[in-house]
Amino acid sequence: MLVTVGSINKVKVNAVMEALKLMGIDAQVIGVEVDSGVPLQPYCNDTFVGARNRAIRSIEIASGDIGIGIEGGVCIRQGMVMAFAVVHCVSKEGRENLATSSYFTLPEEVSSLMIQGKELGDATDIVFHDKESKRGLGAVGHITKGLISRTALYVQPVILALYPFLG
């Protein structure tokens, strides 16, 4: 079975590989560079749209059996800027399912930079003095001091989005 991931970001590809391993599924996993079709910093519903676009485009480009899109986004809830991810899965037959990661409140310093127009990754890099954190620890890794990695944040929703396809 070929599973395509709509990103070449190693964090996302590794999360899919780890989820499949936990599920006892032997599959080839490849990352495919795709356009999410949403702004670089998706908010709320755009996060869902971007994840679906990534899944569909990856399966179309690489002729996979299952396409997976993972899109990180933010949404303002209860007056707080909260980060989360959406995982969308599509089979080559057109079946779809999705799940979300945990939502978590961003630190005020990060939120303030985002309200000024920065992407979450850039705001995280500035506040935590990092480079390319979206390809590594991410905001979740920094605020939890490494207790929850960005990969770990994605594994559960990958499993939840995949379960109907692997039966």
mmCIF file of C-alpha atoms in Angstrom, residues 6-92:
data_model
loop_
_atom_site.group_PDB
_atom_site.id
_atom_site.type_symbol
_atom_site.label_atom_id
_atom_site.label_comp_id
_atom_site.label_asym_id
_atom_site.label_seq_id
_atom_site.Cartn_x
_atom_site.Cartn_y
_atom_site.Cartn_z
ATOM 1 C CA GLY A 6 0.696 16.173 1.131
ATOM 2 C CA SER A 7 3.919 17.700 2.439
ATOM 3 C CA ILE A 8 7.653 17.107 2.386
ATOM 4 C CA ASN A 9 7.927 18.348 5.979
ATOM 5 C CA LYS A 10 9.643 15.489 7.841
ATOM 6 C CA VAL A 11 7.577 16.123 10.975
ATOM 7 C CA LYS A 12 4.360 15.356 9.080
ATOM 8 C CA VAL A 13 5.777 12.386 7.161
ATOM 9 C CA ASN A 14 7.266 10.931 10.358
ATOM 10 C CA ALA A 15 3.947 11.324 12.178
ATOM 11 C CA VAL A 16 2.222 9.264 9.471
ATOM 12 C CA MET A 17 4.954 6.599 9.587
ATOM 13 C CA GLU A 18 4.739 6.416 13.385
ATOM 14 C CA ALA A 19 0.927 6.166 13.314
ATOM 15 C CA LEU A 20 1.023 3.352 10.761
ATOM 16 C CA LYS A 21 3.628 1.527 12.835
ATOM 17 C CA LEU A 22 1.451 1.809 15.955
ATOM 18 C CA MET A 23 -1.486 0.483 13.925
ATOM 19 C CA GLY A 24 0.591 -2.474 12.723
ATOM 20 C CA ILE A 25 0.217 -1.406 9.080
ATOM 21 C CA ASP A 26 3.063 -2.057 6.654
ATOM 22 C CA ALA A 27 2.954 0.677 4.022
ATOM 23 C CA GLN A 28 5.266 2.743 1.882
ATOM 24 C CA VAL A 29 4.971 6.408 2.899
ATOM 25 C CA ILE A 30 6.130 9.271 0.701
ATOM 26 C CA GLY A 31 5.903 13.011 1.106
ATOM 27 C CA VAL A 32 4.677 14.979 -1.886
ATOM 28 C CA GLU A 33 5.143 18.727 -2.263
ATOM 29 C CA VAL A 34 1.705 20.248 -2.862
ATOM 30 C CA ASP A 35 -0.006 23.603 -2.613
ATOM 31 C CA SER A 36 -2.532 23.643 0.220
ATOM 32 C CA GLY A 37 -4.665 26.212 -1.582
ATOM 33 C CA VAL A 38 -5.068 28.256 1.604
ATOM 34 C CA PRO A 39 -3.079 31.148 3.098
ATOM 35 C CA LEU A 40 0.348 30.310 4.543
ATOM 36 C CA GLN A 41 -1.189 30.855 7.983
ATOM 37 C CA PRO A 42 -4.591 29.205 7.906
ATOM 38 C CA TYR A 43 -7.215 30.280 10.398
ATOM 39 C CA CYS A 44 -10.134 28.154 11.559
ATOM 40 C CA ASN A 45 -11.977 26.648 8.565
ATOM 41 C CA ASP A 46 -9.081 27.249 6.153
ATOM 42 C CA THR A 47 -7.166 24.677 8.209
ATOM 43 C CA PHE A 48 -9.752 22.025 7.315
ATOM 44 C CA VAL A 49 -9.755 23.076 3.657
ATOM 45 C CA GLY A 50 -5.950 23.009 3.481
ATOM 46 C CA ALA A 51 -5.716 19.521 4.999
ATOM 47 C CA ARG A 52 -8.267 18.156 2.524
ATOM 48 C CA ASN A 53 -6.531 19.826 -0.427
ATOM 49 C CA ARG A 54 -3.193 18.381 0.652
ATOM 50 C CA ALA A 55 -4.647 14.858 0.887
ATOM 51 C CA ILE A 56 -6.379 15.012 -2.489
ATOM 52 C CA ARG A 57 -3.455 16.612 -4.304
ATOM 53 C CA SER A 58 -0.926 14.152 -2.885
ATOM 54 C CA ILE A 59 -2.940 11.127 -3.992
ATOM 55 C CA GLU A 60 -3.450 12.630 -7.455
ATOM 56 C CA ILE A 61 0.227 13.488 -7.957
ATOM 57 C CA ALA A 62 1.732 10.248 -6.618
ATOM 58 C CA SER A 63 -1.075 7.783 -7.409
ATOM 59 C CA GLY A 64 -1.295 6.610 -3.820
ATOM 60 C CA ASP A 65 -3.808 4.292 -2.226
ATOM 61 C CA ILE A 66 -4.430 6.731 0.618
ATOM 62 C CA GLY A 67 -3.606 10.430 0.675
ATOM 63 C CA ILE A 68 -3.090 12.253 3.950
ATOM 64 C CA GLY A 69 -3.102 15.997 4.458
ATOM 65 C CA ILE A 70 -1.932 17.571 7.691
ATOM 66 C CA GLU A 71 -2.519 21.285 8.116
ATOM 67 C CA GLY A 72 -1.616 23.284 11.197
ATOM 68 C CA GLY A 73 -3.739 26.308 11.923
ATOM 69 C CA VAL A 74 -4.985 28.695 14.548
ATOM 70 C CA CYS A 75 -8.376 29.855 15.679
ATOM 71 C CA ILE A 76 -9.505 32.403 18.226
ATOM 72 C CA ARG A 77 -11.678 30.773 20.893
ATOM 73 C CA GLN A 78 -12.811 32.327 24.159
ATOM 74 C CA GLY A 79 -10.644 35.339 23.339
ATOM 75 C CA MET A 80 -7.494 33.215 23.095
ATOM 76 C CA VAL A 81 -5.382 32.318 20.070
ATOM 77 C CA MET A 82 -5.336 28.533 19.908
ATOM 78 C CA ALA A 83 -3.259 26.289 17.665
ATOM 79 C CA PHE A 84 -4.344 22.896 16.322
ATOM 80 C CA ALA A 85 -3.889 20.607 13.345
ATOM 81 C CA VAL A 86 -6.312 18.883 11.008
ATOM 82 C CA VAL A 87 -5.561 15.495 9.457
ATOM 83 C CA HIS A 88 -7.640 14.588 6.401
ATOM 84 C CA CYS A 89 -7.451 11.186 4.703
ATOM 85 C CA VAL A 90 -8.716 10.299 1.234
ATOM 86 C CA SER A 91 -8.680 6.869 -0.402
ATOM 87 C CA LYS A 92 -8.132 6.370 -4.131
#
